[in-house]
Tab-separated table of C-alpha atoms and ligand atoms in Angstrom:
chain	number	residue	atom	x	y	z
A	21	PHE	CA	131.990	197.094	36.209
A	22	TYR	CA	132.666	196.647	40.022
A	23	GLN	CA	135.169	199.466	40.038
A	24	TYR	CA	132.794	201.656	38.327
A	25	PHE	CA	129.938	200.465	40.574
A	26	ASN	CA	132.153	201.320	43.658
A	27	LEU	CA	132.967	204.781	42.254
A	28	VAL	CA	129.312	205.826	41.840
A	29	MET	CA	128.288	204.093	45.062
A	30	SER	CA	127.619	206.497	47.773
A	31	ASN	CA	129.779	206.457	50.699
A	32	LEU	CA	127.176	204.895	53.150
A	33	ARG	CA	126.275	201.994	50.769
A	34	LYS	CA	130.068	201.183	50.586
A	35	ILE	CA	130.353	200.825	54.198
A	36	LEU	CA	127.231	198.888	54.706
A	37	ILE	CA	127.423	196.489	51.654
A	38	ASN	CA	131.200	195.848	51.774
A	39	LYS	CA	131.924	196.602	55.182
A	40	ASN	CA	134.306	199.020	53.891
A	41	LEU	CA	136.485	201.129	56.134
A	42	CYS	CA	135.709	204.446	54.416
A	43	LYS	CA	134.648	207.196	56.810
A	44	SER	CA	131.228	208.756	57.142
A	45	VAL	CA	129.153	211.023	59.452
A	46	TRP	CA	125.503	212.037	59.724
A	47	PHE	CA	123.262	212.775	62.801
A	48	MET	CA	119.796	211.577	63.703
A	49	ARG	CA	117.427	214.629	63.567
A	50	GLN	CA	119.982	216.603	61.705
A	51	ALA	CA	117.153	218.263	59.781
A	52	GLY	CA	114.789	220.152	61.996
A	53	ARG	CA	114.091	221.745	65.324
A	54	TYR	CA	117.546	223.200	66.176
A	55	LEU	CA	118.134	224.920	62.900
A	56	PRO	CA	116.883	228.501	62.482
A	57	GLU	CA	116.424	228.022	58.772
A	58	PHE	CA	114.068	225.182	59.592
A	59	ARG	CA	112.165	227.068	62.387
A	60	LYS	CA	111.541	229.781	59.779
A	61	ILE	CA	109.742	227.399	57.498
A	62	ARG	CA	108.097	225.755	60.428
A	63	LYS	CA	106.587	228.865	61.609
A	64	LYS	CA	104.775	229.431	58.435
A	65	ASN	CA	103.478	225.780	58.282
A	66	GLN	CA	101.726	225.033	61.595
A	67	ASN	CA	100.303	221.687	60.326
A	68	PHE	CA	103.361	219.289	60.777
A	69	ILE	CA	101.835	216.444	58.695
A	70	ASN	CA	101.162	218.848	55.729
A	71	LEU	CA	104.712	220.165	55.913
A	72	CYS	CA	105.916	216.591	55.790
A	73	LEU	CA	103.684	216.105	52.670
A	74	ASN	CA	105.032	219.204	50.902
A	75	SER	CA	107.538	217.685	48.553
A	76	ASP	CA	109.376	220.990	47.721
A	77	LEU	CA	109.693	222.023	51.400
A	78	SER	CA	110.607	218.417	52.607
A	79	SER	CA	113.416	218.377	50.119
A	80	GLU	CA	114.564	221.858	51.133
A	81	ILE	CA	114.660	221.094	54.785
A	82	THR	CA	116.327	217.731	54.071
A	83	LEU	CA	119.160	219.642	52.326
A	84	GLN	CA	119.534	222.431	54.955
A	85	PRO	CA	122.099	220.607	57.226
A	86	ILE	CA	123.952	219.312	54.120
A	87	LYS	CA	124.400	222.821	52.932
A	88	ARG	CA	125.379	224.127	56.346
A	89	PHE	CA	127.660	221.308	57.521
A	90	ASN	CA	128.588	219.170	54.507
A	91	LEU	CA	127.556	216.116	56.104
A	92	ASP	CA	128.019	212.777	54.329
A	93	SER	CA	124.336	211.728	54.263
A	94	ALA	CA	121.010	213.302	54.118
A	95	ILE	CA	117.964	211.866	55.892
A	96	ILE	CA	114.626	212.559	54.174
A	97	PHE	CA	112.531	215.109	56.214
A	98	SER	CA	109.430	213.105	57.007
A	99	ASP	CA	108.172	211.294	60.160
A	100	ILE	CA	107.460	207.757	61.312
A	101	LEU	CA	103.811	208.709	62.119
A	102	LEU	CA	103.169	209.247	58.443
A	103	VAL	CA	102.486	205.459	58.151
A	104	PRO	CA	99.531	205.450	60.704
A	105	TYR	CA	98.366	208.650	59.038
A	106	ALA	CA	98.344	206.922	55.631
A	107	LEU	CA	96.620	203.933	57.172
A	108	GLY	CA	93.741	206.022	58.175
A	109	GLN	CA	94.527	207.318	61.756
A	110	SER	CA	94.710	211.177	62.125
A	111	VAL	CA	97.902	212.573	63.672
A	112	LYS	CA	98.255	215.909	65.528
A	113	PHE	CA	101.768	217.148	66.729
A	114	ASN	CA	101.056	219.094	70.061
A	115	LYS	CA	104.228	220.607	71.692
A	116	LYS	CA	103.278	218.795	74.971
A	117	PRO	CA	102.916	215.841	75.621
A	118	GLY	CA	103.824	215.093	72.073
A	119	PRO	CA	102.086	213.511	69.028
A	120	LYS	CA	98.364	212.588	69.528
A	121	LEU	CA	96.657	210.119	67.241
A	122	SER	CA	92.998	209.620	66.878
A	123	ASP	CA	91.333	206.536	68.513
A	124	PHE	CA	92.569	203.327	67.015
A	125	ASN	CA	89.966	201.587	64.830
A	126	SER	CA	90.910	198.086	63.541
A	127	LYS	CA	88.302	198.136	60.889
A	128	ILE	CA	90.062	201.121	59.296
A	129	LEU	CA	93.412	199.626	59.599
A	130	PHE	CA	92.583	196.285	57.897
A	131	SER	CA	90.479	198.025	54.995
A	132	ASN	CA	93.689	199.447	53.386
A	133	ASN	CA	95.324	198.475	50.192
A	134	GLU	CA	98.702	199.007	48.659
A	135	LYS	CA	97.502	201.441	46.004
A	136	LYS	CA	95.575	203.730	48.341
A	137	PHE	CA	98.516	203.734	50.875
A	138	SER	CA	101.131	204.430	48.277
A	139	GLN	CA	99.034	207.329	46.840
A	140	LYS	CA	98.548	208.988	50.208
A	141	LEU	CA	102.435	208.976	50.647
A	142	GLY	CA	103.168	209.940	47.105
A	143	SER	CA	104.451	213.291	47.960
A	144	VAL	CA	107.098	211.705	50.194
A	145	TYR	CA	108.338	209.677	47.155
A	146	LYS	CA	108.332	212.835	45.139
A	147	ALA	CA	110.352	214.689	47.876
A	148	ILE	CA	112.894	211.731	47.648
A	149	GLU	CA	113.177	212.020	43.875
A	150	ILE	CA	113.766	215.890	43.956
A	151	THR	CA	116.315	215.543	46.700
A	152	ARG	CA	118.317	212.666	45.119
A	153	ASN	CA	118.512	214.824	42.019
A	154	LYS	CA	119.910	217.753	43.827
A	155	LEU	CA	122.205	215.714	46.139
A	156	ASN	CA	125.880	215.086	45.265
A	157	LYS	CA	126.259	211.510	43.989
A	158	ASN	CA	128.689	210.445	46.586
A	159	LYS	CA	126.386	211.408	49.352
A	160	SER	CA	123.692	208.944	50.528
A	161	LEU	CA	120.189	209.737	50.952
A	162	ILE	CA	118.739	207.797	53.984
A	163	CYS	CA	114.909	206.950	54.082
A	164	PHE	CA	113.400	205.615	57.252
A	165	VAL	CA	110.326	203.761	58.808
A	166	GLY	CA	109.381	203.294	62.507
A	167	ALA	CA	109.332	199.608	63.563
A	168	PRO	CA	105.942	198.172	64.318
A	169	TRP	CA	106.275	198.139	68.210
A	170	THR	CA	107.338	201.864	68.122
A	171	LEU	CA	104.389	202.713	65.756
A	172	ILE	CA	102.021	200.855	68.078
A	173	VAL	CA	102.958	202.746	71.156
A	174	TYR	CA	101.728	205.749	69.292
A	175	MET	CA	98.783	204.152	67.558
A	176	LEU	CA	97.116	202.561	70.618
A	177	GLY	CA	98.394	205.139	72.984
A	178	LEU	CA	100.384	202.878	75.094
A	179	LYS	CA	102.706	205.324	76.718
A	180	LYS	CA	101.930	206.352	80.347
A	181	ASN	CA	104.917	208.621	80.713
A	182	LYS	CA	108.447	208.894	79.402
A	183	ALA	CA	109.667	205.571	80.679
A	184	GLU	CA	106.540	203.498	81.138
A	185	ILE	CA	103.924	201.846	78.996
A	186	ASN	CA	100.336	200.928	80.136
A	187	LEU	CA	100.788	197.044	80.690
A	188	ASP	CA	97.025	196.438	81.111
A	189	LYS	CA	96.397	198.069	77.740
A	190	LEU	CA	99.047	196.069	76.138
A	191	ASN	CA	97.959	192.819	77.565
A	192	SER	CA	94.349	193.213	76.875
A	193	ASN	CA	95.083	193.747	73.257
A	194	SER	CA	97.711	191.039	72.849
A	195	ILE	CA	95.740	188.954	70.379
A	196	LEU	CA	94.859	191.862	68.214
A	197	LEU	CA	98.425	193.018	68.425
A	198	ASN	CA	99.895	190.049	66.377
A	199	ASP	CA	97.652	191.003	63.390
A	200	ILE	CA	98.434	194.607	63.675
A	201	ILE	CA	102.100	193.880	63.710
A	202	ASN	CA	101.661	191.763	60.510
A	203	GLU	CA	99.747	194.409	58.904
A	204	LEU	CA	102.261	197.025	59.705
A	205	ILE	CA	105.130	194.809	58.453
A	206	LYS	CA	103.302	194.544	55.168
A	207	TYR	CA	102.904	198.421	54.646
A	208	LEU	CA	106.340	199.310	56.077
A	209	CYS	CA	107.820	197.028	53.416
A	210	ILE	CA	105.793	198.706	50.815
A	211	HIS	CA	106.891	202.144	52.132
A	212	ILE	CA	110.544	201.048	52.248
A	213	LYS	CA	110.280	199.780	48.532
A	214	ASN	CA	108.496	202.879	47.386
A	215	GLN	CA	111.242	205.181	48.938
A	216	ILE	CA	114.122	203.150	47.501
A	217	ASN	CA	112.425	203.140	44.075
A	218	ALA	CA	112.237	206.916	44.304
A	219	GLY	CA	116.002	207.160	44.879
A	220	ALA	CA	116.865	206.642	48.546
A	221	ASP	CA	120.004	204.573	49.059
A	222	VAL	CA	119.704	203.226	52.529
A	223	VAL	CA	116.806	202.548	55.062
A	224	GLN	CA	117.119	203.162	58.770
A	225	ILE	CA	114.384	201.294	61.029
A	226	PHE	CA	113.691	203.164	64.102
A	227	ASP	CA	112.577	200.925	67.135
A	228	SER	CA	112.879	204.049	69.588
A	229	TRP	CA	110.666	202.597	72.275
A	230	ALA	CA	112.159	198.983	72.225
A	231	GLY	CA	113.481	199.519	75.713
A	232	LEU	CA	109.839	199.652	76.978
A	233	ILE	CA	108.975	196.179	75.833
A	234	PRO	CA	108.530	193.630	78.736
A	235	LYS	CA	111.306	191.071	78.698
A	236	LYS	CA	109.142	188.119	78.064
A	237	ASP	CA	107.573	189.811	74.997
A	238	ILE	CA	110.851	191.072	73.280
A	239	ASN	CA	111.004	188.240	70.665
A	240	LYS	CA	107.367	188.897	69.585
A	241	TYR	CA	107.352	192.722	69.609
A	242	CYS	CA	110.957	193.555	68.690
A	243	TYR	CA	113.239	190.698	67.228
A	244	GLU	CA	110.546	189.025	65.046
A	245	PRO	CA	109.217	192.168	63.228
A	246	ASN	CA	112.569	193.749	62.821
A	247	THR	CA	113.768	190.422	61.394
A	248	LYS	CA	111.090	190.424	58.718
A	249	ILE	CA	111.775	193.770	57.676
A	250	VAL	CA	115.471	193.241	57.495
A	251	GLU	CA	114.734	189.873	55.463
A	252	PHE	CA	112.648	191.891	53.010
A	253	CYS	CA	115.461	194.406	52.657
A	254	ASN	CA	118.014	191.633	52.018
A	255	LEU	CA	115.786	190.004	49.360
A	256	LYS	CA	115.524	193.503	47.663
A	257	LYS	CA	119.224	194.342	48.368
A	258	ILE	CA	118.376	197.435	50.331
A	259	PRO	CA	121.262	198.371	52.779
A	260	ASN	CA	119.585	198.546	56.140
A	261	ILE	CA	120.320	200.062	59.674
A	262	CYS	CA	118.394	199.065	62.916
A	263	PHE	CA	118.140	201.302	65.911
A	264	PRO	CA	116.441	199.199	68.747
A	265	LYS	CA	116.840	202.080	71.372
A	266	GLY	CA	117.124	201.078	75.039
A	267	LEU	CA	117.902	197.305	74.737
A	268	ASN	CA	121.128	197.450	76.725
A	269	LYS	CA	122.810	194.163	76.781
A	270	ASP	CA	120.033	192.681	74.569
A	271	PHE	CA	121.679	194.719	71.633
A	272	GLU	CA	123.830	191.537	71.238
A	273	GLU	CA	120.814	189.142	70.981
A	274	PHE	CA	119.011	191.606	68.666
A	275	ASN	CA	121.980	191.603	66.318
A	276	LYS	CA	122.512	187.921	66.351
A	277	ILE	CA	118.820	187.328	65.477
A	278	VAL	CA	117.841	190.203	63.139
A	279	LYS	CA	121.264	190.405	61.429
A	280	PRO	CA	120.824	193.962	60.044
A	281	ASP	CA	123.605	195.458	57.697
A	282	GLY	CA	124.165	198.398	60.243
A	283	ILE	CA	123.225	198.884	63.971
A	284	ASN	CA	122.898	202.190	65.744
A	285	ILE	CA	123.948	201.967	69.263
A	286	ASP	CA	122.432	204.283	71.965
A	287	HIS	CA	124.409	206.203	74.592
A	288	ASP	CA	123.753	203.552	77.376
A	289	ILE	CA	126.126	201.123	75.306
A	290	GLU	CA	129.749	201.316	76.090
A	291	PRO	CA	131.603	201.543	72.773
A	292	SER	CA	134.156	198.879	73.674
A	293	TRP	CA	131.423	196.504	74.771
A	294	ALA	CA	129.700	197.072	71.365
A	295	LYS	CA	132.964	196.475	69.409
A	296	ASP	CA	133.405	193.230	71.321
A	297	LYS	CA	129.886	191.893	71.122
A	298	LEU	CA	128.273	193.220	68.025
A	299	LYS	CA	129.804	191.124	65.117
A	300	ASP	CA	129.263	191.039	61.426
A	301	VAL	CA	127.587	194.397	61.450
A	302	VAL	CA	128.467	197.914	60.872
A	303	ILE	CA	128.205	199.880	64.106
A	304	GLN	CA	126.830	203.460	63.943
A	305	GLY	CA	126.418	206.173	66.488
A	306	GLY	CA	126.522	206.222	70.282
A	307	LEU	CA	127.615	209.593	71.310
A	308	ASN	CA	125.094	211.198	73.788
A	309	PRO	CA	123.330	214.163	72.120
A	310	ARG	CA	123.426	215.903	75.503
A	311	ILE	CA	127.163	216.312	75.286
A	312	LEU	CA	126.572	218.756	72.374
A	313	LEU	CA	125.059	221.112	75.098
A	314	LYS	CA	128.414	221.031	77.160
A	315	SER	CA	131.731	222.674	76.479
A	316	LYS	CA	133.640	222.075	73.319
A	317	ASP	CA	136.441	220.210	75.353
A	318	LYS	CA	133.904	217.867	76.948
A	319	MET	CA	132.342	217.232	73.599
A	320	PHE	CA	135.597	216.490	71.839
A	321	GLN	CA	136.770	214.291	74.706
A	322	ALA	CA	133.498	212.263	74.592
A	323	ALA	CA	133.706	211.920	70.822
A	324	THR	CA	137.318	210.791	70.773
A	325	LYS	CA	136.334	207.687	72.841
A	326	TYR	CA	134.106	206.546	69.849
A	327	PHE	CA	136.687	207.440	67.216
A	328	GLU	CA	139.382	205.561	69.004
A	329	THR	CA	137.392	202.576	69.804
A	330	PHE	CA	136.175	202.064	66.279
A	331	LYS	CA	139.162	203.353	64.317
A	332	ASP	CA	140.090	199.798	63.047
A	333	ILE	CA	136.607	198.714	61.961
A	334	PRO	CA	134.074	200.155	59.632
A	335	TYR	CA	131.971	202.768	61.885
A	336	ILE	CA	129.503	205.484	60.899
A	337	PHE	CA	129.722	208.358	63.252
A	338	ASN	CA	126.385	209.444	64.613
A	339	LEU	CA	124.612	209.985	68.087
A	340	GLY	CA	122.935	207.696	70.633
A	341	HIS	CA	119.702	209.533	69.685
A	342	GLY	CA	118.489	212.553	67.863
A	343	LEU	CA	120.001	216.061	68.195
A	344	LEU	CA	118.028	218.078	70.945
A	345	PRO	CA	116.042	221.094	69.971
A	346	GLU	CA	118.296	223.397	72.204
A	347	THR	CA	121.527	222.394	70.384
A	348	ASP	CA	123.576	225.278	69.009
A	349	PRO	CA	124.264	224.596	65.336
A	350	ASP	CA	127.813	225.959	65.846
A	351	LYS	CA	128.514	222.961	68.020
A	352	VAL	CA	127.275	220.535	65.371
A	353	ASP	CA	129.798	222.238	62.925
A	354	GLU	CA	132.623	221.953	65.351
A	355	LEU	CA	131.988	218.309	66.019
A	356	ILE	CA	131.950	217.518	62.336
A	357	LYS	CA	135.176	219.362	61.848
A	358	PHE	CA	136.854	217.645	64.780
A	359	TYR	CA	135.721	214.366	63.364
A	360	ARG	CA	137.102	215.030	59.879
A	361	ASN	CA	140.504	216.215	61.382
A	362	PHE	CA	140.815	213.035	63.475
A	363	ASN	CA	140.115	210.850	60.661
A	364	GLU	CA	142.261	212.591	57.842
B	13	1CP	O1	107.469	220.575	66.333
B	13	1CP	C1	108.204	220.484	65.221
B	13	1CP	O2	108.753	221.306	64.713
B	13	1CP	C2	108.357	219.056	64.777
B	13	1CP	C3	109.366	218.197	65.361
B	13	1CP	C4	109.641	217.021	64.573
B	13	1CP	C5	110.616	216.843	63.537
B	13	1CP	C6	111.554	217.922	62.967
B	13	1CP	C7	108.909	215.876	64.662
B	13	1CP	C8	107.636	215.621	65.456
B	13	1CP	N1	109.388	214.962	63.711
B	13	1CP	C9	110.367	215.585	63.009
B	13	1CP	C10	111.084	214.946	61.919
B	13	1CP	C11	111.716	213.500	61.996
B	13	1CP	N2	111.138	212.590	62.810
B	13	1CP	C12	112.779	213.054	61.275
B	13	1CP	C13	113.414	213.831	60.128
B	13	1CP	C14	114.644	213.595	59.620
B	13	1CP	C15	115.824	213.964	60.530
B	13	1CP	O3	116.266	213.045	61.498
B	13	1CP	O4	116.565	214.922	60.378
B	13	1CP	C16	112.889	211.761	61.807
B	13	1CP	C17	113.957	210.753	61.295
B	13	1CP	C18	111.916	211.367	62.686
B	13	1CP	C19	111.672	210.030	63.327
B	13	1CP	C20	110.745	209.916	64.479
B	13	1CP	N3	109.703	210.622	64.840
B	13	1CP	C21	110.983	209.096	65.629
B	13	1CP	C22	112.228	208.001	65.526
B	13	1CP	C23	113.486	208.728	65.894
B	13	1CP	C24	113.460	209.211	67.462
B	13	1CP	O5	113.868	210.329	67.572
B	13	1CP	O6	113.377	208.388	68.263
B	13	1CP	C25	109.948	209.188	66.371
B	13	1CP	C26	109.847	208.464	67.653
B	13	1CP	C27	108.989	210.278	65.816
B	13	1CP	C28	107.818	210.760	66.494
B	13	1CP	C29	107.789	212.034	66.743
B	13	1CP	N4	107.711	213.092	65.714
B	13	1CP	C30	107.795	214.249	66.236
B	13	1CP	C31	107.804	214.172	67.689
B	13	1CP	C32	107.799	215.325	68.551
B	13	1CP	C33	107.863	212.807	67.960
B	13	1CP	C34	107.821	212.184	69.373
B	13	1CP	C35	108.960	211.848	69.878
B	13	1CP	C36	108.596	211.389	71.468
B	13	1CP	O7	107.406	210.832	71.619
B	13	1CP	O8	109.406	211.707	72.369
């Protein structure tokens, strides 16, 4: 049975569950903005939320980078902000300064229920079903959620600019924040469960703004909520990868406390430091997406550092953040080929 199980188990699951040495590559934001075939669809679909909620188009976009580059995993085309949307907050995607949500209303948040929530996101689950049926069995389908803190940054409009949050707003809401976090954990677990039931193999939990949490609050806003979500995944045997971006040396503490199956490092983390400090976890990613805007040689040189450092331990090749919109798709192709050659 186990032999059979291993054979049909997708590559990413094998690495995450068995800490297997088999090789795997995918990129954050691999489906989207930098691909001409995506832009063509996007042009005809001005409302981004509606595009995410169109099961056929979502599935088509998810498969675009797989067709082009033969990556090992697909990540479902969706957005972390669909959860606040499904919980009753309207979301607009402006080009600048980014996504804008309607004013937060706690009465609306706390008046939701599982059935209503799952129905609102039904088309995401349908998109996963369609995609899983079309995707080669040895490739993984990754689903994702935003971690509570990162969602709250958008839900309460906490960001002042790229690198700063509004501390007064944070502190004046701190009592309410506890309840919001718990409510979000509940619905994020439901969203994970639904996506896995629809056919996703693995979940990635994006805490993209973890680096903006005041040090004294890091337990409350980052470690605890991520731990609860990972514990839920463990209970349901769902392979999970955490991405607490911007934590620097606190990546070590995060990993010891939260204990995810996989951890995506960002580009501020030195690979040899990660290998040394992040134990009992599969390391993923790290390469600066900006390097794909440089020459081929520079890109290969930077990537080699990751391949060399992690060649003897399980490692999922990926980036330290998402692919940038200005990335040339041919560079992505070259990087994947270079990776495959190196690891042959
Ligand atoms: O204008 C456009 O065409 C929309 C651009 C776009 C795309 C392609 C947005 C708006 N979201 C997405 C898809 C998306 N978002 C995916 C798809 C699958 C893939 O990776 O290929 C994923 C995984 C996300 C996740 C996401 N959305 C995160 C976490 C990852 C990260 O990059 O840090 C975050 C923070 C968001 C919010 C979001 N969605 C879109 C924008 C412009 C933003 C804001 C980012 C910011 O505030 O800097």
